[in-house]
Short mmCIF file of N, CA, C and O in Angstrom, two decimals:
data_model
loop_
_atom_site.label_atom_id
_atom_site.label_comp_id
_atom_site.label_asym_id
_atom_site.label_seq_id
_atom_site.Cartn_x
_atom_site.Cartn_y
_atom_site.Cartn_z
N UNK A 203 13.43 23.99 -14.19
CA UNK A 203 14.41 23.01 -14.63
C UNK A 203 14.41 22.97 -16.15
O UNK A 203 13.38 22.58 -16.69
N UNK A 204 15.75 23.43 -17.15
CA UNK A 204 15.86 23.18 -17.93
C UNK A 204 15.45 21.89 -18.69
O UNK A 204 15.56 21.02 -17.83
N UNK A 205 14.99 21.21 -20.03
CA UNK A 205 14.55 20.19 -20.67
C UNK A 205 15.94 18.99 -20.82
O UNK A 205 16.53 18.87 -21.89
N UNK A 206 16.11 18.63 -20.25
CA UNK A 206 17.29 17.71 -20.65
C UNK A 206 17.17 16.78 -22.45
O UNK A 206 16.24 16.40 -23.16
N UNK A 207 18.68 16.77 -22.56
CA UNK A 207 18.26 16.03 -23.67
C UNK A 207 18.84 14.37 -23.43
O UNK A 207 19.33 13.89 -22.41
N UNK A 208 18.60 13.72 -24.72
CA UNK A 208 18.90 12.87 -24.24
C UNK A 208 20.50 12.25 -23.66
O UNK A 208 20.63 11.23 -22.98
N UNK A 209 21.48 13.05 -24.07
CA UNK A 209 22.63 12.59 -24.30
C UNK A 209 23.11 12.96 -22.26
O UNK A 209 24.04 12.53 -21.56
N UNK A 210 22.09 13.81 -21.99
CA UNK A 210 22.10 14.17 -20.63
C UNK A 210 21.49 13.30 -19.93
O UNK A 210 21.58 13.49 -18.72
N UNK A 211 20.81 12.24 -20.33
CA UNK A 211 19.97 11.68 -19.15
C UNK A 211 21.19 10.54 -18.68
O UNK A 211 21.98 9.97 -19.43
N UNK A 212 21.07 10.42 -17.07
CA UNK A 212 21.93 9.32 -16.62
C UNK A 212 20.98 7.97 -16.15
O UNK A 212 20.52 7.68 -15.05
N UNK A 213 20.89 7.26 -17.47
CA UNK A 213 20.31 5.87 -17.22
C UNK A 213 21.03 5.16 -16.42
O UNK A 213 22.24 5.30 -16.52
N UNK A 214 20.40 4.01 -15.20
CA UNK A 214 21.35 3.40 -14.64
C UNK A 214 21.21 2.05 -15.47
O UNK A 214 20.46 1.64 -16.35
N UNK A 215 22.40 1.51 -14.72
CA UNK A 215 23.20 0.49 -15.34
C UNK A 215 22.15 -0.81 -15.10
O UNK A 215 21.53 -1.19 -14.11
N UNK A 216 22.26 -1.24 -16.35
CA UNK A 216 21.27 -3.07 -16.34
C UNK A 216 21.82 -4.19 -16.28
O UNK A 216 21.89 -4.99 -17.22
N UNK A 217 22.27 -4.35 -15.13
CA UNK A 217 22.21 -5.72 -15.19
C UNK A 217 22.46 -6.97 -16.17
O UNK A 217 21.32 -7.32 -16.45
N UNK A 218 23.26 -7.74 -16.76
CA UNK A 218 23.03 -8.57 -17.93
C UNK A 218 23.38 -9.89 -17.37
O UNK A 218 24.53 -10.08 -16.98
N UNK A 219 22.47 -10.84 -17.30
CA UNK A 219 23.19 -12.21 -16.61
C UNK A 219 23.47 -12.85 -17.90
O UNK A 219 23.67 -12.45 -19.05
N UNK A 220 23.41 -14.20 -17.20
CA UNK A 220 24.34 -15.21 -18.37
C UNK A 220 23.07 -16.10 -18.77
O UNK A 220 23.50 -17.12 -19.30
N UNK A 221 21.95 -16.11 -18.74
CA UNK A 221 20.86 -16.93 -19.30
C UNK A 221 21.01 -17.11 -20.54
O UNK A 221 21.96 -16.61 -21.16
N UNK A 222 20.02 -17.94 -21.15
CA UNK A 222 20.37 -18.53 -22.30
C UNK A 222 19.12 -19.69 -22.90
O UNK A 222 18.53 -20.21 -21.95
N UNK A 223 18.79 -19.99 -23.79
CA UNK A 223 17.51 -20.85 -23.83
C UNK A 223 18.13 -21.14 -25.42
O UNK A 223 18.96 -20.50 -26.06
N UNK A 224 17.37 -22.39 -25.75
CA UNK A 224 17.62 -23.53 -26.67
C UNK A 224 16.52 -23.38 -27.45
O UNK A 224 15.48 -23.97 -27.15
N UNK A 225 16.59 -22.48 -28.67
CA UNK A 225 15.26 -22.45 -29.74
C UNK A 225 15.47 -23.00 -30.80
O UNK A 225 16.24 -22.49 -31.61
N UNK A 226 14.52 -24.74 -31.17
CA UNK A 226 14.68 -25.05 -32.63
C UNK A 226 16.42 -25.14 -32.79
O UNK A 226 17.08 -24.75 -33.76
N UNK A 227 16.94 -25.79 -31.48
CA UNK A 227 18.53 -26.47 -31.64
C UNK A 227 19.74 -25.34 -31.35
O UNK A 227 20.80 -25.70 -30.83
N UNK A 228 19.52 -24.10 -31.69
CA UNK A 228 20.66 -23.23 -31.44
C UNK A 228 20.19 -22.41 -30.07
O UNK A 228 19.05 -22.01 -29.85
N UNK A 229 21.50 -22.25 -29.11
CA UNK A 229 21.31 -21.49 -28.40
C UNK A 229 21.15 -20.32 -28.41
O UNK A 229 21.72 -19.80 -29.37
N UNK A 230 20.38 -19.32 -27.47
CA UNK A 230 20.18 -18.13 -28.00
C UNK A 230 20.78 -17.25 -26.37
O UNK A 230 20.66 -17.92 -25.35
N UNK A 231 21.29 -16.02 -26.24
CA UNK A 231 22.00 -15.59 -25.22
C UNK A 231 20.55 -14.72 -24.98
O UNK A 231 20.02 -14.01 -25.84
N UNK A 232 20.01 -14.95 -23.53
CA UNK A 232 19.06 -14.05 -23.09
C UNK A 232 19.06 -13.20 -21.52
O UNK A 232 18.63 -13.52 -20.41
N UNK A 233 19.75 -11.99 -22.02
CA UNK A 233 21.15 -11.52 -20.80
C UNK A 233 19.50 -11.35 -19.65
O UNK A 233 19.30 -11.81 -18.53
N UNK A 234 18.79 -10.68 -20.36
CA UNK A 234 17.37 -9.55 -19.05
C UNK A 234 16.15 -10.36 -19.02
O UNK A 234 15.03 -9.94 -19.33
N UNK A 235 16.47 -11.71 -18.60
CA UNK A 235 15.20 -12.78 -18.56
C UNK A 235 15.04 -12.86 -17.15
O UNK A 235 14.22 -13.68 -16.73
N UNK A 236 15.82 -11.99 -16.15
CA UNK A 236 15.83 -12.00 -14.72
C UNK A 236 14.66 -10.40 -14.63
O UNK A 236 13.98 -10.21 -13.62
N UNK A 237 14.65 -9.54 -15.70
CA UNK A 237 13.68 -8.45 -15.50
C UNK A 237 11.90 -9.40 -15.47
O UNK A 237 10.89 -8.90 -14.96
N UNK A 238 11.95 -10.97 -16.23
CA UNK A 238 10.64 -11.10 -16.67
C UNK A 238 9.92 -11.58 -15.20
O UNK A 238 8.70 -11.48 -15.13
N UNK A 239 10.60 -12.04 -14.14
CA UNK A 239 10.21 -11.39 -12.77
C UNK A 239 9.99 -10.25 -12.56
O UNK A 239 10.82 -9.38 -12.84
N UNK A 240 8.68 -9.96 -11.94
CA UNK A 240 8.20 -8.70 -11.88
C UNK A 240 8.25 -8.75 -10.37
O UNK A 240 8.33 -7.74 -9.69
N UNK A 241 8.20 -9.94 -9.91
CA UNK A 241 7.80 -9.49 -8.54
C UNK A 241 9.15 -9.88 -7.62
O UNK A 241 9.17 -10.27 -6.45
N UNK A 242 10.40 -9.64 -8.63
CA UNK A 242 11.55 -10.01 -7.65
C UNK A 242 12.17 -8.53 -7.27
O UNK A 242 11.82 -7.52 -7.87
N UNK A 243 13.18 -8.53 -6.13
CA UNK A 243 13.07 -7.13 -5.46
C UNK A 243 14.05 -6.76 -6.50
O UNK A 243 13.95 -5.55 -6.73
N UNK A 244 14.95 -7.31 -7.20
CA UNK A 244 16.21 -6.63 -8.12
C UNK A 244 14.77 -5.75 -9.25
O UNK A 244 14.77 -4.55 -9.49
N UNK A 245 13.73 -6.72 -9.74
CA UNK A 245 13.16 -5.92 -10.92
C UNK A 245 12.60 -4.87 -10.35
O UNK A 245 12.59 -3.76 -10.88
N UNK A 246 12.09 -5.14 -9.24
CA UNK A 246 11.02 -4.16 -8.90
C UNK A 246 12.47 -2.61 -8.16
O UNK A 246 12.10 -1.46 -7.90
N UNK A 247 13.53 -2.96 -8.06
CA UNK A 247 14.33 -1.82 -8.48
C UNK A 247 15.20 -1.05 -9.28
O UNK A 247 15.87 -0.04 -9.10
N UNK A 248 14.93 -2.08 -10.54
CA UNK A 248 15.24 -1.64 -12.27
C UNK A 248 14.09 -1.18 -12.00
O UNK A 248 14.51 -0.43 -11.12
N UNK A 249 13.01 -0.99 -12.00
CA UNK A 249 11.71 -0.48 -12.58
C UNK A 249 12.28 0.74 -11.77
O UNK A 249 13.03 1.47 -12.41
N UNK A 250 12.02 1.12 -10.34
CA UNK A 250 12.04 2.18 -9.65
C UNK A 250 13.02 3.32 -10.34
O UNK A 250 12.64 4.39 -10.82
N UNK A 251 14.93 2.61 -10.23
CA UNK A 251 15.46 3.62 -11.31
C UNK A 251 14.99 4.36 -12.20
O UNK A 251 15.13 5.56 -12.40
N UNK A 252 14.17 3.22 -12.97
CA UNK A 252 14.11 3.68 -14.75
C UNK A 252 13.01 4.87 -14.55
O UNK A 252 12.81 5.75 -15.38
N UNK A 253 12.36 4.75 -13.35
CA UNK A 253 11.12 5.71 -13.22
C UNK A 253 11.44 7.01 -12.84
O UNK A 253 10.72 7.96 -13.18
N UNK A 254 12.79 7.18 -11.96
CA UNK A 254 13.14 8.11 -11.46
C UNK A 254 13.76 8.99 -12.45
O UNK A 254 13.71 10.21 -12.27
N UNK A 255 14.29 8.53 -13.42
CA UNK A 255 14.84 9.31 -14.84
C UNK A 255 13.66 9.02 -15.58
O UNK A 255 13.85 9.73 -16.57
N UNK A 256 13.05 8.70 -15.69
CA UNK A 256 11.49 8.93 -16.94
C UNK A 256 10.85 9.96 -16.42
O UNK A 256 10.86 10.95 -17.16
N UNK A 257 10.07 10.12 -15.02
CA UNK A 257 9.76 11.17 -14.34
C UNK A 257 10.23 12.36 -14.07
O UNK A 257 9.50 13.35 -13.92
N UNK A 258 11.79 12.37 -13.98
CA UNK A 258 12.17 13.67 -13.70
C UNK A 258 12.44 14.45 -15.24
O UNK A 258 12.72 15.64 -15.24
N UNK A 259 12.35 13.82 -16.31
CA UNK A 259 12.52 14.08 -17.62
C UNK A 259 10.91 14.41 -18.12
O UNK A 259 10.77 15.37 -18.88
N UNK A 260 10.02 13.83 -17.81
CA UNK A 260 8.64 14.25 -17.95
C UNK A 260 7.82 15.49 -17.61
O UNK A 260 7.14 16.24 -18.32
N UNK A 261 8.14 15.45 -16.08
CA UNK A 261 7.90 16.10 -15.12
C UNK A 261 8.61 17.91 -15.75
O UNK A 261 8.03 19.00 -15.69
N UNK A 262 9.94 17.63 -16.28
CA UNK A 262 10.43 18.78 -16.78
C UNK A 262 9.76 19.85 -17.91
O UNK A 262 10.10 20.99 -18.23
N UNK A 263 8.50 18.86 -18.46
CA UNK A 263 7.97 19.08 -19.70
C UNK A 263 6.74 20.78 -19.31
O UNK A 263 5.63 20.76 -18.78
N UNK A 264 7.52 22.03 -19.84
CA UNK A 264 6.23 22.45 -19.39
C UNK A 264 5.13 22.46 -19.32
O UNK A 264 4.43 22.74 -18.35
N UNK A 265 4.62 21.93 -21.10
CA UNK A 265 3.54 22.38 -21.31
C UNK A 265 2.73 21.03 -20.88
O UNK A 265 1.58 20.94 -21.32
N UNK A 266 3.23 19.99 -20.07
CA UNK A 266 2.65 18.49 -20.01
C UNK A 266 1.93 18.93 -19.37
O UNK A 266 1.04 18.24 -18.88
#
């Protein structure tokens, strides 16, 4: 398997909700505060994706 670069890798798509938190008076937009669950099944299949393109991009590496 050829080395992919990056412009080749197909990241999947994240998710962005509408969260949001109140720091010192101004609101602040905090879209991936649903990733800081680790043990919910949506993160734990952002993680799986992101692994499946980190790995197969790793994995490509010969000399790894």
């Amino acid at each position: 398997m050829a080395m992919q670069t990056r412009a080749q890798l197909q990241y999947p798509v994240t998710f962005k909700g509408n969260d949001t938190g109140v720091y010192h008076g101004t609101v602040i937009a905090d879209p991936y505060r649903w990733l800081e669950d680790d043990n919910s099944e949506a993160t734990k299949a952002w993680v799986e994706a992101q692994n499946k393109v980190t790995f197969a991009y790793l994995n490509a590496i010969p000399f790894r």
